[in-house]
CSV table of C-alpha atoms in Angstrom, one decimal:
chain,number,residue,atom,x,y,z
A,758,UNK,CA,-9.9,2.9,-9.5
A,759,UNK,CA,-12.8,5.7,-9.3
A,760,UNK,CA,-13.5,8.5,-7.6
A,761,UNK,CA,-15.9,6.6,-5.9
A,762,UNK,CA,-13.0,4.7,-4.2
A,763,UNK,CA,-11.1,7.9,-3.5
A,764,UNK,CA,-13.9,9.2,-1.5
A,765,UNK,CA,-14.7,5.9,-0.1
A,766,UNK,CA,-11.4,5.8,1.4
A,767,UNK,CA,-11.6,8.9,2.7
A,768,UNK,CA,-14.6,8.1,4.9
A,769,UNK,CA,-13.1,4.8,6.3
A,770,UNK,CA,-9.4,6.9,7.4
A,771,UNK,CA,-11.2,10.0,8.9
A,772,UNK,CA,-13.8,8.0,10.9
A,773,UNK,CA,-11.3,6.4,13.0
A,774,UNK,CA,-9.2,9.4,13.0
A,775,UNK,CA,-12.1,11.5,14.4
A,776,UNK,CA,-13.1,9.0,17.2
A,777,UNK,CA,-9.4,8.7,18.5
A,778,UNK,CA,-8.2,12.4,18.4
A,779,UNK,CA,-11.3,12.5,20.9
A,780,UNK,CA,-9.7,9.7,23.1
A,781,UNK,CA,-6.2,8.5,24.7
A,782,UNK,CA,-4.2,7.3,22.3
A,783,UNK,CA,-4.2,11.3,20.4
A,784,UNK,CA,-4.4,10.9,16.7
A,785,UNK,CA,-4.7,13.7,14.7
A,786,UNK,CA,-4.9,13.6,10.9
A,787,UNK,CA,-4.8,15.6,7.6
A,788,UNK,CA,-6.9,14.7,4.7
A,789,UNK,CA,-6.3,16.2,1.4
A,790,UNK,CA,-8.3,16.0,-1.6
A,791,UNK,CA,-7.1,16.8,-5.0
A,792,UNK,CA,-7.0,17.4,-9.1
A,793,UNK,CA,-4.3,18.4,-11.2
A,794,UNK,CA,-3.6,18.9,-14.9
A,795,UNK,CA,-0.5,19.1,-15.8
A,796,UNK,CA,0.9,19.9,-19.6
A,797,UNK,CA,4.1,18.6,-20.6
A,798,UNK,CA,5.9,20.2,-23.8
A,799,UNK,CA,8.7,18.1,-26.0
A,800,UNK,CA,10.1,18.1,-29.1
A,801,UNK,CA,7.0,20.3,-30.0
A,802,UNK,CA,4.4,17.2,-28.9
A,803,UNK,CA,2.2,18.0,-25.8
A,804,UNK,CA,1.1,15.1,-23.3
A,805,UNK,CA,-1.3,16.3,-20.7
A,806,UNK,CA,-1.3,14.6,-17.3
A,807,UNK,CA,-5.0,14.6,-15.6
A,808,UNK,CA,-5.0,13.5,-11.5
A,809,UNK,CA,-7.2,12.6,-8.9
A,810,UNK,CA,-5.7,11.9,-5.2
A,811,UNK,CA,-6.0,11.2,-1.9
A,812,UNK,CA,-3.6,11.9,1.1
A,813,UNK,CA,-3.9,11.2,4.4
A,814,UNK,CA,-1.3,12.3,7.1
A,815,UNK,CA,-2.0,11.1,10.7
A,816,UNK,CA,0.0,11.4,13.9
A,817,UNK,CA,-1.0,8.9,16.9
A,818,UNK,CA,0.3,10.2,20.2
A,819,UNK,CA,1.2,7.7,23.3
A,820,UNK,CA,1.9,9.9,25.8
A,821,UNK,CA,4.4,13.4,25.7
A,822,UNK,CA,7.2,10.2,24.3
A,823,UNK,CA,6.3,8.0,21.5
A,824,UNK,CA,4.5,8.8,18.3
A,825,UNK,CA,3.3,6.5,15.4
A,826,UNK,CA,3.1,8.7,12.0
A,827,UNK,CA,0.5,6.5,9.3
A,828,UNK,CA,0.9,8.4,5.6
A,829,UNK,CA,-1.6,7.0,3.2
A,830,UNK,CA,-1.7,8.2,-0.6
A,831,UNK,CA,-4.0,7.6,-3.9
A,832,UNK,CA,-3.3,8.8,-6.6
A,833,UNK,CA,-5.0,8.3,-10.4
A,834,UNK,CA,-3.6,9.7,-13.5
A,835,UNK,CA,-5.1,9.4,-17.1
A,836,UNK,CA,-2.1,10.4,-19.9
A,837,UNK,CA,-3.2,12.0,-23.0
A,838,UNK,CA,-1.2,11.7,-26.0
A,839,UNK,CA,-1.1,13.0,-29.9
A,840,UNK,CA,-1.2,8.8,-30.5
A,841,UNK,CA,-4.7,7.1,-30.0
A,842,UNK,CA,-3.3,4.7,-27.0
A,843,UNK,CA,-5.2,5.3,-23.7
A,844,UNK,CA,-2.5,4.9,-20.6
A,845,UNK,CA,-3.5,5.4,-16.7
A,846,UNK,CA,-0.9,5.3,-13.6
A,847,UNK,CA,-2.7,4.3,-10.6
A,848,UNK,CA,0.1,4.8,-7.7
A,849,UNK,CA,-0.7,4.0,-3.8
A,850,UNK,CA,1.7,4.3,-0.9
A,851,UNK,CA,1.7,3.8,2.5
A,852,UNK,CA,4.1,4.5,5.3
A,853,UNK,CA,4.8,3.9,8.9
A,854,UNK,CA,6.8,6.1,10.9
A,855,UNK,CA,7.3,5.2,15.0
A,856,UNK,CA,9.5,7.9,17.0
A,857,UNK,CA,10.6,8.5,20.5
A,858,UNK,CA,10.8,12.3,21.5
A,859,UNK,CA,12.9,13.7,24.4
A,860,UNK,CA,12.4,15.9,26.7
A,861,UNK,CA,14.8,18.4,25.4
A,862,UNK,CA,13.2,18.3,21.8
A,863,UNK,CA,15.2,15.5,20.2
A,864,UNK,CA,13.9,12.5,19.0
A,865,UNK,CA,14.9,9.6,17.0
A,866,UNK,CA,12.7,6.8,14.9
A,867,UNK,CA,12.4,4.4,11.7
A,868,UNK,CA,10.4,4.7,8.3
A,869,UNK,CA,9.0,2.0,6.4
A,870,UNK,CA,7.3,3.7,3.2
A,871,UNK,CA,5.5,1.3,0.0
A,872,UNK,CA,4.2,2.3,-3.2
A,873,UNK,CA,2.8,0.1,-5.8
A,874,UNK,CA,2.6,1.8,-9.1
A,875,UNK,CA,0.3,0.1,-11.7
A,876,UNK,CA,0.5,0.7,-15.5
A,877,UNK,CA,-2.2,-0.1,-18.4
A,878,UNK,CA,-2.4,0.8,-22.1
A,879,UNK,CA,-4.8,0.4,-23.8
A,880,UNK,CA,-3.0,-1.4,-26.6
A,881,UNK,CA,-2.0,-3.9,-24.0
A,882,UNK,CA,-3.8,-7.2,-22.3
A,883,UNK,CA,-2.0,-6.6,-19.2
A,884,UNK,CA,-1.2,-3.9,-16.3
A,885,UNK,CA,2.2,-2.7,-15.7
A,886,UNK,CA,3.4,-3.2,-12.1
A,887,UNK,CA,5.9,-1.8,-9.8
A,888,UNK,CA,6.5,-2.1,-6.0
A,889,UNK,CA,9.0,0.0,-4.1
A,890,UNK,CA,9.9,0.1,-0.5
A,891,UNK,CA,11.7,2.5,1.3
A,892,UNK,CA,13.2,2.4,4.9
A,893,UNK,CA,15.1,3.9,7.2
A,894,UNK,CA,16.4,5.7,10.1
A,895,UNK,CA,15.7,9.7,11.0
A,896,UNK,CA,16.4,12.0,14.3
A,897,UNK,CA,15.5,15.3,14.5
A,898,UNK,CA,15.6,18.3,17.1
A,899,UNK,CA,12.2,20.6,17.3
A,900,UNK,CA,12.2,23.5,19.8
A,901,UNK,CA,10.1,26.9,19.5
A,902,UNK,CA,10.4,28.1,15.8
A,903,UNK,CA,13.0,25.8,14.6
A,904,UNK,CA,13.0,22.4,13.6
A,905,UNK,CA,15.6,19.9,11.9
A,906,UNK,CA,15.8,17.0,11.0
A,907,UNK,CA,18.5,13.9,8.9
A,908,UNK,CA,17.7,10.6,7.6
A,909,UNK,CA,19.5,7.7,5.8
A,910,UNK,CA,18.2,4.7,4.2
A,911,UNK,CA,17.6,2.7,1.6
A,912,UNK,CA,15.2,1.7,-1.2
A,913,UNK,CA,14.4,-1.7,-3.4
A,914,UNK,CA,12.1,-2.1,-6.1
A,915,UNK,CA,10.2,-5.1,-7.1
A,916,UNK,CA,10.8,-7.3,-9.1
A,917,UNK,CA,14.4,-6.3,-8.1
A,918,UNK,CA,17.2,-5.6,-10.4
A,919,UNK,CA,19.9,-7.9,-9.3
A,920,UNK,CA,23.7,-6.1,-8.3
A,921,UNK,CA,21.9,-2.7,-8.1
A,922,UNK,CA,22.2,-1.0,-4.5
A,923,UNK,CA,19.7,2.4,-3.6
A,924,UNK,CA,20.6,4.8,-0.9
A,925,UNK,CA,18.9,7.7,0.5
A,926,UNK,CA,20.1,10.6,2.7
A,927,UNK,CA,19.0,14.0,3.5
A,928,UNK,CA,17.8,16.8,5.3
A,929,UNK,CA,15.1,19.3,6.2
A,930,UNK,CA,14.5,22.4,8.3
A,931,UNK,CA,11.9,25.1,8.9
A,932,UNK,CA,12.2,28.1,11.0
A,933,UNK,CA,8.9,30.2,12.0
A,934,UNK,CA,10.8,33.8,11.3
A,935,UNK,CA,7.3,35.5,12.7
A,936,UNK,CA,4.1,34.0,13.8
A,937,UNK,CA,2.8,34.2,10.6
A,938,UNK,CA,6.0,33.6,8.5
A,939,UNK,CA,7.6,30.2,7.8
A,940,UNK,CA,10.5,28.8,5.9
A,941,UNK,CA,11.5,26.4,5.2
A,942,UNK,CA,13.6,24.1,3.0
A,943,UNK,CA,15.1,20.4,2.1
A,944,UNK,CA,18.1,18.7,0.3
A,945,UNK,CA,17.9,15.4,-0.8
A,946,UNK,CA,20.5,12.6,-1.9
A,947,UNK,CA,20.1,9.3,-3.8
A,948,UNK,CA,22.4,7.4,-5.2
A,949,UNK,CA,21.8,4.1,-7.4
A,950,UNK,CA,24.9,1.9,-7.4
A,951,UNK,CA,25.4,-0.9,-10.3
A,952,UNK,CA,28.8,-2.4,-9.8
A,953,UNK,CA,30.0,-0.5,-12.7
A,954,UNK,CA,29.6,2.9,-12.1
A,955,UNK,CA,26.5,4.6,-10.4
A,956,UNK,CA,24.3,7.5,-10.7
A,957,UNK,CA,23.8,10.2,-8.5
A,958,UNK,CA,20.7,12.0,-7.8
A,959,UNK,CA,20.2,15.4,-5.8
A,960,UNK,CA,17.1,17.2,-4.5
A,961,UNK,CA,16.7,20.5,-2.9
A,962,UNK,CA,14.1,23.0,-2.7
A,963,UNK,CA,13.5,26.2,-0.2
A,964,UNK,CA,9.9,27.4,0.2
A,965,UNK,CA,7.9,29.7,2.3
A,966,UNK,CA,4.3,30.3,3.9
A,967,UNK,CA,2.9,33.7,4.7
A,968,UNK,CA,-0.8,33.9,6.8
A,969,UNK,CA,-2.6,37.3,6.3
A,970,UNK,CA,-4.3,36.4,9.1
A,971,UNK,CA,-7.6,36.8,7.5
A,972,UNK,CA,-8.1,33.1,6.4
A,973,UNK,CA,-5.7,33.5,2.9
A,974,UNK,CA,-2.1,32.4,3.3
A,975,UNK,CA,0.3,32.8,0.5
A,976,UNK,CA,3.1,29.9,-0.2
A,977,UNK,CA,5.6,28.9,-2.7
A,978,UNK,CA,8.9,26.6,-3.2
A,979,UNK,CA,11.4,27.1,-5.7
A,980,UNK,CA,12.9,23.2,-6.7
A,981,UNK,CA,15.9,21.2,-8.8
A,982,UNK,CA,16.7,18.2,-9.8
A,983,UNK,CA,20.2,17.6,-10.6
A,984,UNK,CA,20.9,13.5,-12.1
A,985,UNK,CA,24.6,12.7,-12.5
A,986,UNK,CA,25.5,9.9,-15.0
A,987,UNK,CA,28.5,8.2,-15.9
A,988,UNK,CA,28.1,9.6,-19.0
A,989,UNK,CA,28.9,13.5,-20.4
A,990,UNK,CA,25.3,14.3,-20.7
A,991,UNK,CA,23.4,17.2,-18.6
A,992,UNK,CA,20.0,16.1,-16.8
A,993,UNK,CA,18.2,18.3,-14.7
A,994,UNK,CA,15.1,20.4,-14.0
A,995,UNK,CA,14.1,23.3,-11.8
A,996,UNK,CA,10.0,24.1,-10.8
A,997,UNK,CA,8.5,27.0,-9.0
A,998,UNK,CA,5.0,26.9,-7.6
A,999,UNK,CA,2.9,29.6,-5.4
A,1000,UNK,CA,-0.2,28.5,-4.1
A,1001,UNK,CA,-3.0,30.4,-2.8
A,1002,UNK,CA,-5.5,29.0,0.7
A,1003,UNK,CA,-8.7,29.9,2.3
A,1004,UNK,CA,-9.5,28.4,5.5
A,1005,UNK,CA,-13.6,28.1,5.2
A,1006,UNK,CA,-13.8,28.0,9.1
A,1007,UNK,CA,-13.4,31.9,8.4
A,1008,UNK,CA,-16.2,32.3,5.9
A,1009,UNK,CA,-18.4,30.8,9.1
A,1010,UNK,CA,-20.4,27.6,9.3
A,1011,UNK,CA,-17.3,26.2,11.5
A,1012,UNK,CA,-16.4,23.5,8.5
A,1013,UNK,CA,-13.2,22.4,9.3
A,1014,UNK,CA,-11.8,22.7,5.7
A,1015,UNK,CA,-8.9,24.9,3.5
A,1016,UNK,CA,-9.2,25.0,-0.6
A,1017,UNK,CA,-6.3,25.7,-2.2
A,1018,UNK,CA,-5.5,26.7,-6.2
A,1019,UNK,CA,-1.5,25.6,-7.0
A,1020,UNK,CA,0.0,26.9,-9.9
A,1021,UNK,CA,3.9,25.4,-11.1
A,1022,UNK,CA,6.3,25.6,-13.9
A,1023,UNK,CA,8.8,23.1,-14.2
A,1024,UNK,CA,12.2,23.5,-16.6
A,1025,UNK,CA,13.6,20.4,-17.6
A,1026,UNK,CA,17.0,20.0,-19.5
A,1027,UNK,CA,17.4,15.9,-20.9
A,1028,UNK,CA,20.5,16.2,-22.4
A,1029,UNK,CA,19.9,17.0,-26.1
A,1030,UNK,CA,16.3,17.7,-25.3
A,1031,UNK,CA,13.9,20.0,-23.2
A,1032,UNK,CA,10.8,19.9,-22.0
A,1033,UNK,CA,8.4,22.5,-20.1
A,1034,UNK,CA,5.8,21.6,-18.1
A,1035,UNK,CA,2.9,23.6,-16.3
A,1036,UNK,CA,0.6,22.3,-13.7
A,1037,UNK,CA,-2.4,23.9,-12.4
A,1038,UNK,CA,-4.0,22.1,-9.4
A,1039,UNK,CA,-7.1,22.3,-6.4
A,1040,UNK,CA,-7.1,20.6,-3.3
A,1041,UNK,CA,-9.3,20.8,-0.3
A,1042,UNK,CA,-7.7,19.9,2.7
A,1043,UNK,CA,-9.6,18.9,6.2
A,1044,UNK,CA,-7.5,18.7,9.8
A,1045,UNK,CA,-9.0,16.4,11.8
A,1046,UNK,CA,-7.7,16.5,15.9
A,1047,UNK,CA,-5.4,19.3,17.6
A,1048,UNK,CA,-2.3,19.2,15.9
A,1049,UNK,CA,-4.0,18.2,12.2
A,1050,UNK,CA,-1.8,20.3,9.6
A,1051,UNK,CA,-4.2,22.8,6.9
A,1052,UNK,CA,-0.8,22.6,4.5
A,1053,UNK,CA,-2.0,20.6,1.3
A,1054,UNK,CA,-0.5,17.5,1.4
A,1055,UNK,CA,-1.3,17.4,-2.5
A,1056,UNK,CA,1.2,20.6,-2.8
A,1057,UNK,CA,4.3,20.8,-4.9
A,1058,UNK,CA,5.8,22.7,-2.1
A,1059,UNK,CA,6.0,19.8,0.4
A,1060,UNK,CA,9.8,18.6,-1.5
A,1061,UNK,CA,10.4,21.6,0.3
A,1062,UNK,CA,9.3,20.6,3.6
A,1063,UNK,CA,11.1,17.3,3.4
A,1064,UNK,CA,8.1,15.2,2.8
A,1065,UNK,CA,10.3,12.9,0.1
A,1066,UNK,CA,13.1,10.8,1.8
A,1067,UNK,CA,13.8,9.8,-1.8
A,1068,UNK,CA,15.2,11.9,-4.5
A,1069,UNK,CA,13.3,9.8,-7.0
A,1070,UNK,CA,10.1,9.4,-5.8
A,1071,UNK,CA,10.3,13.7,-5.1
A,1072,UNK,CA,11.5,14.4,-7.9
A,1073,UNK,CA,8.5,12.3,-9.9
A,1074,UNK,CA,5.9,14.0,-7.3
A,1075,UNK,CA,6.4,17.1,-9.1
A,1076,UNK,CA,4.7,16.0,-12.2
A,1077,UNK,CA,2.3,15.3,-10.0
């Protein structure tokens, strides 16, 4: 995959998503562009993660009841290390969330979420590959400043791992303490059963957003990882990331469009060994219809906001 791709993509999702926030069905949708380098520490031997992505976050309205959420993600990553092996992860994902929404602000709905992870080294004639699927049930209650929501599911790989059973559960919240002041915050459970014993992973994260109100917001999410084996070793890892934004529709020309520089430090304790990694990434983020989001969807911060209904796949995203 390119760049060329990544943009290419871009243009076919926000077409459509442009036409139809003008029309009835309502879609809305959130693009974010984005780069990253990340530098991982270990043992004294630095790897240096380099990434290119694409997310797209859209929301089709039918009427005040039922909603359809599409995600869409791209991401490219090249891996440097001391040895002379080349090594790229291309990951794409795609989900489909339908809901029903009550009148009192409760509503209920299903996830279906793929990714499909490919591998090369250079060393090697063939790519890596691995597909995952993730799905689900979630309700949730949104009224004024507060909104909740739960989810349980469950999530296969493929090719499968025979006698090995995946479940997800978790929450999120956020609560708009003052017009321009929100929290928010997430905890996430997954456990991997293999007849034998099991492993249990768990997720949380609490973050916040503060607009100046002069087109810069401020935000930041403080994270951990905790992995429980059936085994008397320690794994975890905490990361804390602020990230500055500018909406551009302030700086005049009316471009619908917010750049955003993240910085994060993640702590990571393997047992024996530790590692520390720091991330440094830009994103440029376009809303696209009424209710189109300007958070980056690229951001570190959204395991806070409950964007992961997998502890594995959030806790990967923040070597992202």
């Amino acid at each position: 995959m390119s760049i060329r791709i990544l943009l290419a993509t871009a243009a076919v999702i926000a077409l459509p998503g442009a036409a139809l926030a003008q029309t009835t069905p309502s879609m809305s949708s959130t693009i974010t562009l984005g780069f990253s380098s990340t530098s991982l520490d270990a043992l004294g031997t630095g790897i240096d993660l380099t990434t290119t992505s694409l997310d797209v976050d859209s929301d089709i309205s039918f009427g005040p009841s039922v909603n359809v959420g599409l995600d869409f993600g791209l991401s490219m990553t090249e891996i440097d290390t001391p040895l002379p092996i080349g090594i790229d992860a291309d990951l794409m994902s795609f989900g489909f969330e339908p809901s029903y929404h009550f009148a009192n602000g409760a509503y209920i709905g299903a996830y279906y979420r793929m990714g499909d992870l490919d591998i090369s080294v250079s060393l090697l004639p063939i790519t890596l590959g691995v597909d995952t699927q993730q799905s689900g049930i979630f309700a949730g209650y949104e009224s004024g400043p507060l909104w909740v929501e739960v989810f349980y599911g469950t999530s296969d790989t493929d090719p499968g791992i025979g006698g090995i059973d995946i479940t997800d559960y978790g929450l999120a919240a956020s609560y708009d303490v003052m017009p321009n002041l929100e929290i928010f915050g997430s905890y996430t459970r997954t456990n991997i059963d293999f007849g034998g014993g099991d492993i249990d992973l768990s997720l949380y994260a609490i973050g916040a957003d503060y607009d100046f109100g002069n087109g810069l917001s401020l935000y930041g999410s403080v994270g951990r990882l905790d992995v429980g084996l059936p085994l008397p070793i320690s794994i975890d890892a905490t990361q804390i990331s602020l990230g500055l934004a500018y909406d551009l529709a302030q700086a005049g020309g009316g471009f619908p469009g917010v750049v955003a520089l993240e910085v994060s430090s993640t702590n990571m304790d393997l047992g024996p060994i530790t590692a520390d990694a720091t991330s440094v990434g830009l994103s440029l983020t376009i809303p696209l219809g009424n209710n189109a989001s300007t958070t980056p969807l690229n951001s570190h911060s959204q395991v806070a906001r409950g964007a992961y209904r997998s502890a594995i796949s959030g806790g990967l995203a923040a070597l992202r």
